[in-house]
PDB file of C-alpha atoms in Angstrom:
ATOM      1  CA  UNK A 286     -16.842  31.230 -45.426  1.00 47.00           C
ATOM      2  CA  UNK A 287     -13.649  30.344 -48.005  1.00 48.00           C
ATOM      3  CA  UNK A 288     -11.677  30.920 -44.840  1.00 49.00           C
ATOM      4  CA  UNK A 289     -13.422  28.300 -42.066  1.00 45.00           C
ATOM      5  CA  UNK A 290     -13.584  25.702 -44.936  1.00 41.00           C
ATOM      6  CA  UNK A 291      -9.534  25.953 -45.551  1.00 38.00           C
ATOM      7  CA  UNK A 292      -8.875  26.499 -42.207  1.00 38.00           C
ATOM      8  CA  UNK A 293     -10.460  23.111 -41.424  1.00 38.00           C
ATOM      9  CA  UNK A 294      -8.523  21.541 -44.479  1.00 39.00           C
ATOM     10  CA  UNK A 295      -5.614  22.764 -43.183  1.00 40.00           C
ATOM     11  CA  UNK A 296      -6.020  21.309 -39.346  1.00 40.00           C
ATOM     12  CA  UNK A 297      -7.511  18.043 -40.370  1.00 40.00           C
ATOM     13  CA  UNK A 298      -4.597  17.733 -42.689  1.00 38.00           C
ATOM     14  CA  UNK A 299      -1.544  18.573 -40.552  1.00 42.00           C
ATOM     15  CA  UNK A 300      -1.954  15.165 -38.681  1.00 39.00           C
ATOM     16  CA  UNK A 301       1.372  14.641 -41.281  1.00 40.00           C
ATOM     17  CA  UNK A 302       3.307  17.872 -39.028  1.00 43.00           C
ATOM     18  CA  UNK A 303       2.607  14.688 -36.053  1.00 55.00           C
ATOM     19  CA  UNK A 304       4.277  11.947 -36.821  1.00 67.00           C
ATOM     20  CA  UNK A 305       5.443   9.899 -40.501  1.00 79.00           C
ATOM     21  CA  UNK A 306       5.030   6.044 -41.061  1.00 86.00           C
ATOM     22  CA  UNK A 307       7.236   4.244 -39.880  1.00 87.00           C
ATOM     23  CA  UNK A 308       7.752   5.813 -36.188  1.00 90.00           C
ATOM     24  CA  UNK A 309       7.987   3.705 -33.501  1.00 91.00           C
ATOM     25  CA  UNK A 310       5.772   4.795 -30.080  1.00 91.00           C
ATOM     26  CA  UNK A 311       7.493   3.942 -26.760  1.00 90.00           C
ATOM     27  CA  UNK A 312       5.285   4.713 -24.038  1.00 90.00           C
ATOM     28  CA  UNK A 313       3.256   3.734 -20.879  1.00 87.00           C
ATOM     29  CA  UNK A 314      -0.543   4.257 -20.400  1.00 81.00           C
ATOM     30  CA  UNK A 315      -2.770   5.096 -16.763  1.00 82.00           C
ATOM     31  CA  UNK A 316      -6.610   4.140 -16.191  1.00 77.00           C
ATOM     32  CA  UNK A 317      -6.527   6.615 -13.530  1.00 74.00           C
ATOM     33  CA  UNK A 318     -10.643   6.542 -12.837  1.00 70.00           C
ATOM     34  CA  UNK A 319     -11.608   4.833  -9.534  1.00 64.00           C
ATOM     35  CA  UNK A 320      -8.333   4.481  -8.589  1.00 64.00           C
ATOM     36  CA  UNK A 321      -6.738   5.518  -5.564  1.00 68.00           C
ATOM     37  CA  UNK A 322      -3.094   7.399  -6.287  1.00 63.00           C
ATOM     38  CA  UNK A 323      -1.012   4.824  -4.471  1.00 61.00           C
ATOM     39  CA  UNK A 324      -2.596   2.213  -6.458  1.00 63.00           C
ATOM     40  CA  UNK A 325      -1.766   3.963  -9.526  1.00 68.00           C
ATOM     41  CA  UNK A 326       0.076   1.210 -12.357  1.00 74.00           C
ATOM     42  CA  UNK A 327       1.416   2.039 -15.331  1.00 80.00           C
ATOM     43  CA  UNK A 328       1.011  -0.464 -18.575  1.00 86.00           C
ATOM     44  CA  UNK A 329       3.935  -0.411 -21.083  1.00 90.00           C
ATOM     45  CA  UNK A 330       3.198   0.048 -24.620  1.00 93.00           C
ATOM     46  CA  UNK A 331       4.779  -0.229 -27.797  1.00 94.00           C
ATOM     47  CA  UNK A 332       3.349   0.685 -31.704  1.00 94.00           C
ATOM     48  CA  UNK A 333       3.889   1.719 -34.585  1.00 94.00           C
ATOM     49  CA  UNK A 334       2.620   4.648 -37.348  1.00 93.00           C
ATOM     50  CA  UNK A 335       1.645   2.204 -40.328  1.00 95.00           C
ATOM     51  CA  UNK A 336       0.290   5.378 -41.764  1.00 92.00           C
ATOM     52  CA  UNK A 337       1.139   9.064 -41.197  1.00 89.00           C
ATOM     53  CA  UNK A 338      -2.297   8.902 -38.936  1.00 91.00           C
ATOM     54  CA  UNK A 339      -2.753   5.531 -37.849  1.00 94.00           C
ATOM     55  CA  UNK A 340      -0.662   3.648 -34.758  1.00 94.00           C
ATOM     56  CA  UNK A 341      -1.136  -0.069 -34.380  1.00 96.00           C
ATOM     57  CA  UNK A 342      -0.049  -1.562 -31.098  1.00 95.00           C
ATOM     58  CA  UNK A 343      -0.237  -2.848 -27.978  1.00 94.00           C
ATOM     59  CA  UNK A 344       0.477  -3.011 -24.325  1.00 93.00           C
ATOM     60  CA  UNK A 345       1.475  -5.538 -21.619  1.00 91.00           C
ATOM     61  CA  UNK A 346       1.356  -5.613 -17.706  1.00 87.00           C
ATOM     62  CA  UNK A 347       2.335  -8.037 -15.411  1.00 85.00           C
ATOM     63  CA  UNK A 348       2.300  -8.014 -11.640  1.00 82.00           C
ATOM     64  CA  UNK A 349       3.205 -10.409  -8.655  1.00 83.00           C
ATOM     65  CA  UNK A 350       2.461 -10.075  -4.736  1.00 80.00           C
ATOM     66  CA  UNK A 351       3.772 -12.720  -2.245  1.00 79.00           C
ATOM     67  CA  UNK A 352       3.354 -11.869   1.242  1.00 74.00           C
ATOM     68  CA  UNK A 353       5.824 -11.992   3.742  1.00 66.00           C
ATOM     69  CA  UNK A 354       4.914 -15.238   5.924  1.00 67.00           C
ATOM     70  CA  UNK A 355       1.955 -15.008   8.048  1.00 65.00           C
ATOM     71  CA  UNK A 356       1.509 -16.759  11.306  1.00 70.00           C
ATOM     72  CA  UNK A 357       0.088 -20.205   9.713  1.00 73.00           C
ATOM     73  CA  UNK A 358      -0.159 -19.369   5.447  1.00 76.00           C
ATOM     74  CA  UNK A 359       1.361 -17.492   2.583  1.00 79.00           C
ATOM     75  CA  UNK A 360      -0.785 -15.232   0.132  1.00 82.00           C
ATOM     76  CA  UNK A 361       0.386 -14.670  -3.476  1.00 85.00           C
ATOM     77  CA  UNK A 362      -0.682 -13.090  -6.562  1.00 86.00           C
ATOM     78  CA  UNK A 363      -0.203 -12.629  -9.910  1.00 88.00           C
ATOM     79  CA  UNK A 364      -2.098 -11.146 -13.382  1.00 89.00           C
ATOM     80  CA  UNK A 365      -1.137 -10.841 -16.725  1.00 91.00           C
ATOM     81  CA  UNK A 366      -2.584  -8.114 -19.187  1.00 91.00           C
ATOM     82  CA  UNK A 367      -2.206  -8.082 -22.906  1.00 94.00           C
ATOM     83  CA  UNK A 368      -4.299  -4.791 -24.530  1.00 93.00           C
ATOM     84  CA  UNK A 369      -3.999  -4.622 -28.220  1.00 96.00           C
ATOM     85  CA  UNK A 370      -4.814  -0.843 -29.434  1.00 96.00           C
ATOM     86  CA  UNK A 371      -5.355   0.972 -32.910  1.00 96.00           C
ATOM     87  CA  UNK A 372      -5.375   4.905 -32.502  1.00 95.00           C
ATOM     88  CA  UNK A 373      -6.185   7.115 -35.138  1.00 96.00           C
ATOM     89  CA  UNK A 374      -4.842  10.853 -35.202  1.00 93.00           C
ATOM     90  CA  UNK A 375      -6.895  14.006 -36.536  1.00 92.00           C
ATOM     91  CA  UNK A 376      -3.906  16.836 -35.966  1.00 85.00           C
ATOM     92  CA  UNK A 377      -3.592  16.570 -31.679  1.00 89.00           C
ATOM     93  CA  UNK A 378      -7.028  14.918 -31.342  1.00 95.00           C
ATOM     94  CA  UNK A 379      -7.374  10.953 -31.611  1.00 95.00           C
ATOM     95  CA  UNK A 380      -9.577   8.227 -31.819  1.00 96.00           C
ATOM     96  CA  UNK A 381      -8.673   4.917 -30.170  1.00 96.00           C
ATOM     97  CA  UNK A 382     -10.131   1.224 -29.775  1.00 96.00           C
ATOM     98  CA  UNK A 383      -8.461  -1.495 -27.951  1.00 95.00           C
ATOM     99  CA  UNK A 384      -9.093  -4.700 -26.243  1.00 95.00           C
ATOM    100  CA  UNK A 385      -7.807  -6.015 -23.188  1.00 93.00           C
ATOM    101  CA  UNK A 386      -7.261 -10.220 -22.462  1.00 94.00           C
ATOM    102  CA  UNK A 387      -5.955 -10.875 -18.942  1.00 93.00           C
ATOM    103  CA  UNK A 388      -5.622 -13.634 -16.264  1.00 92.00           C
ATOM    104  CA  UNK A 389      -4.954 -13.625 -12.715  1.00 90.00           C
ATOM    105  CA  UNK A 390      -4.403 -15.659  -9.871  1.00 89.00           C
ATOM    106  CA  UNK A 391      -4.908 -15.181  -5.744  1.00 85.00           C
ATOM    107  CA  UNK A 392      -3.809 -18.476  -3.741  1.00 85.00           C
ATOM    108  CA  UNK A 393      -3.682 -18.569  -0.281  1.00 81.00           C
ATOM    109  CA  UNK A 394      -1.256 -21.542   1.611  1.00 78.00           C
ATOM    110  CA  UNK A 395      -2.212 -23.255   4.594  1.00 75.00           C
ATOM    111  CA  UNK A 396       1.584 -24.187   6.592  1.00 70.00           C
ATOM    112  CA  UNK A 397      -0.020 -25.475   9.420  1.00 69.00           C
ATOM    113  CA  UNK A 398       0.002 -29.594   8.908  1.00 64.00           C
ATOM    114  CA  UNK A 399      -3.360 -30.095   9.833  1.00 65.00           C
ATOM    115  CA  UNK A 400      -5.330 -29.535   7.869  1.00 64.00           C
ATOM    116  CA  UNK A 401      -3.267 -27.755   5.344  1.00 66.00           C
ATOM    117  CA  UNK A 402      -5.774 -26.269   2.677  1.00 75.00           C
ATOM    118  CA  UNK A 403      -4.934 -24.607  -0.372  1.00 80.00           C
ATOM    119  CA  UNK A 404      -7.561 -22.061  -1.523  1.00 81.00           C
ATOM    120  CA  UNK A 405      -7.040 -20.618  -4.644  1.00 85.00           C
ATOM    121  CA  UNK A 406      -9.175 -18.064  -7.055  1.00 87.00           C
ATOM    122  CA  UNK A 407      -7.892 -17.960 -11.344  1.00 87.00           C
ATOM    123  CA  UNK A 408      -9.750 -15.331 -13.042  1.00 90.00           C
ATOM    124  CA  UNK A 409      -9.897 -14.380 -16.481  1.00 92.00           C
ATOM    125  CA  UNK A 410     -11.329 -11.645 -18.365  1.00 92.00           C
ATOM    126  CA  UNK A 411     -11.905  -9.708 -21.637  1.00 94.00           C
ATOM    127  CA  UNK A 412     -12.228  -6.001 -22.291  1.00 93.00           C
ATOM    128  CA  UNK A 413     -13.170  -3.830 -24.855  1.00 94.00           C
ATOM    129  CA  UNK A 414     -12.484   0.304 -25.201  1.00 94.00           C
ATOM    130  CA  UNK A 415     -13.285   2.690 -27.162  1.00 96.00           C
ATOM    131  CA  UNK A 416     -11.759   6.066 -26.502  1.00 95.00           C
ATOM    132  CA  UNK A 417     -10.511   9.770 -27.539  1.00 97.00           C
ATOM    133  CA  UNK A 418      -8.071  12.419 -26.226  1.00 96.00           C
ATOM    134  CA  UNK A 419      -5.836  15.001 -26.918  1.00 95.00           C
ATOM    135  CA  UNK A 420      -2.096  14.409 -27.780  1.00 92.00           C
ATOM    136  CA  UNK A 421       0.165  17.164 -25.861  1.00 93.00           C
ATOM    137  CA  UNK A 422       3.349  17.562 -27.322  1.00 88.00           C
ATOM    138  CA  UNK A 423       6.259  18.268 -25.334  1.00 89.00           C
ATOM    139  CA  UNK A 424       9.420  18.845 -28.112  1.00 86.00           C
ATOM    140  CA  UNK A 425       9.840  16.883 -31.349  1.00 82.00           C
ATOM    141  CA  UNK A 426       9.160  13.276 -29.443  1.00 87.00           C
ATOM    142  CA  UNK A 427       7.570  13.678 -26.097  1.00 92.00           C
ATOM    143  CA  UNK A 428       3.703  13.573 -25.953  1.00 92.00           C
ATOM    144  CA  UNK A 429       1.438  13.467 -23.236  1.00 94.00           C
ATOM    145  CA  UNK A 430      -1.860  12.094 -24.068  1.00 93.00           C
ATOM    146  CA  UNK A 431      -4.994  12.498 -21.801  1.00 94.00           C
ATOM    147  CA  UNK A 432      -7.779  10.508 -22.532  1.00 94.00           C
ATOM    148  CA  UNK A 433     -11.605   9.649 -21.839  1.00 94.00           C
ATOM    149  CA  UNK A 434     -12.915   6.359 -22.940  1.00 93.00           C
ATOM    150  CA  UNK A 435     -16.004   4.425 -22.756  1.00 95.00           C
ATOM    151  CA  UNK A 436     -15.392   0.788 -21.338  1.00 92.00           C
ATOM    152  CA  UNK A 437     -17.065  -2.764 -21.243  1.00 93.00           C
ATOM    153  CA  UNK A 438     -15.667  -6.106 -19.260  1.00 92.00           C
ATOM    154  CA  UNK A 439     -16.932  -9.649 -18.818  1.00 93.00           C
ATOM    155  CA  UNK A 440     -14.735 -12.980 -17.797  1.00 92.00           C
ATOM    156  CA  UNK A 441     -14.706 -15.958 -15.597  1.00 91.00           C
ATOM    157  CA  UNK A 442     -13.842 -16.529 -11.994  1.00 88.00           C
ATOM    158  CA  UNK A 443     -12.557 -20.588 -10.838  1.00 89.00           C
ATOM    159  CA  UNK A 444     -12.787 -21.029  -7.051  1.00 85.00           C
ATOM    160  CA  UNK A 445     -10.293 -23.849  -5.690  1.00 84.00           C
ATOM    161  CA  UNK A 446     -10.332 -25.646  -2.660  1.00 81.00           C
ATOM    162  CA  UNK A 447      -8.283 -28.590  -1.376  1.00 77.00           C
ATOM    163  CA  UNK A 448     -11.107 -31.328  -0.759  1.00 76.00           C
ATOM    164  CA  UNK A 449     -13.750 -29.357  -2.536  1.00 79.00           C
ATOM    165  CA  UNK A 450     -14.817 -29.302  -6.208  1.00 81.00           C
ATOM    166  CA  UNK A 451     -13.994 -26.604  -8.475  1.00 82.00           C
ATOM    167  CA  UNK A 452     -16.556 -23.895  -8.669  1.00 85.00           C
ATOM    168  CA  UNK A 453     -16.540 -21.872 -11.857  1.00 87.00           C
ATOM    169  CA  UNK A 454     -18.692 -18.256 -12.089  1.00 89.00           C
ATOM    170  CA  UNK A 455     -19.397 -15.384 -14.541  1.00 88.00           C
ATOM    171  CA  UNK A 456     -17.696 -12.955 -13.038  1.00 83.00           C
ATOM    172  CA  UNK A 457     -19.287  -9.643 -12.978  1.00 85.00           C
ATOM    173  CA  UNK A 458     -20.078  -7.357 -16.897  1.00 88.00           C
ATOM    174  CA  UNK A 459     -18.985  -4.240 -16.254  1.00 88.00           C
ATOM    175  CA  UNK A 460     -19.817  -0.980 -18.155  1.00 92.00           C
ATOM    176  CA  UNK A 461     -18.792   2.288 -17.521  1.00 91.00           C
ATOM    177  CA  UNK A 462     -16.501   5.681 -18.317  1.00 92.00           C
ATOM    178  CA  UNK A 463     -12.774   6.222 -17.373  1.00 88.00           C
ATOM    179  CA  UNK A 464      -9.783   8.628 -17.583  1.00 90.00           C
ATOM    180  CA  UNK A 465      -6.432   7.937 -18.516  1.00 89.00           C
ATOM    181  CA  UNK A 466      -3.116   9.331 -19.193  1.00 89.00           C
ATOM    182  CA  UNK A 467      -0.653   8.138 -21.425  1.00 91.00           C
ATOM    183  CA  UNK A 468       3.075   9.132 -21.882  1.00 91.00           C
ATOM    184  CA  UNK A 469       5.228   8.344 -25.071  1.00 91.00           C
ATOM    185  CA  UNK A 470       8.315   8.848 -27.049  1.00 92.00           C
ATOM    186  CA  UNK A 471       8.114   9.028 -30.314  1.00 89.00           C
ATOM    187  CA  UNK A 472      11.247   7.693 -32.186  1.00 89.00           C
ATOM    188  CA  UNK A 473      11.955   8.699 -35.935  1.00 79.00           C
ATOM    189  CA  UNK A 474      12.660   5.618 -38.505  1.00 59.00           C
TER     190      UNK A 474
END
């Protein structure tokens, strides 16, 4: 019985064998639930060990789409993503919690004179994860970092239309389960 108890001392201790304060986390991080694999993206993220256990940091995304001309009207789009994270390791297992804040915008031109509309949908939304995983590590800095979190999402959705009032909705709460995979490098201080 002496055995199991130091045996756990000694596992839930060597988080310190991981990483020291101070390192800085270079990385990139996957929701890969319902998601096709084309339509995979990756989210750069950067933090930092405050403690031996304990990262603090966050990641950012940004994406544009404009569509090669159509016949009569040009589609573009563009979101912005900024998902602060804490993450706390116990040895190769960790806890994590993070929020997501985003915006996004799909606007479809009219070229054709008449009657030349402008339609045009701004979105914005909040998130909220909670998560845990297992940190697989590759040398002294790589780690690969699978992960299964729980996830909730809520925001707003503004409809525009040349001529037409604005129309602003709830857009839908969502609640559900997800995978992801994170890569990072792990850089001494």
């Amino acid at each position: 019985m002496k055995n199991i108890f130091l045996l756990v001392f000694i596992i839930s201790t060597s988080t310190s064998l991981l990483a020291q304060q101070g390192e800085v986390v270079l990385g990139a991080y996957s929701d890969i639930s319902n998601t096709e694999w084309v339509m995979w993206s990756l989210t750069p993220t950067v933090g930092i060990f405050v403690t031996d256990d304990f990262v603090i940091g966050t990641g950012f995304n940004i994406q544009t789409l404009s569509d090669e001309p159509q016949e009569d009207y040009n589609i573009t789009s563009s979101s912005t993503v900024i998902s602060p994270f804490v993450r706390y390791y116990l040895s190769d297992v960790f806890l994590s919690a993070g929020v997501g804040i985003g915006s996004s915008s799909y606007k479809t031109e009219d070229t054709n004179p008449d009657p030349n509309q402008t339609i045009e949908d701004i979105s914005s939304s909040f998130s909220f994860t909670l998560g845990a995983g297992y940190s697989l590590r590759w040398g002294d800095h790589l780690c690969f970092e699978p992960s299964f979190s729980f996830m909730s999402s809520s925001g707003s959705v503004t409809y525009k239309q040349s001529g037409v009032d604005d129309v602003k909705t709830n857009a839908p709460s969502v609640v559900g389960f997800g995978l992801g995979l994170g890569i990072s490098v792990r850089l001494g201080n």
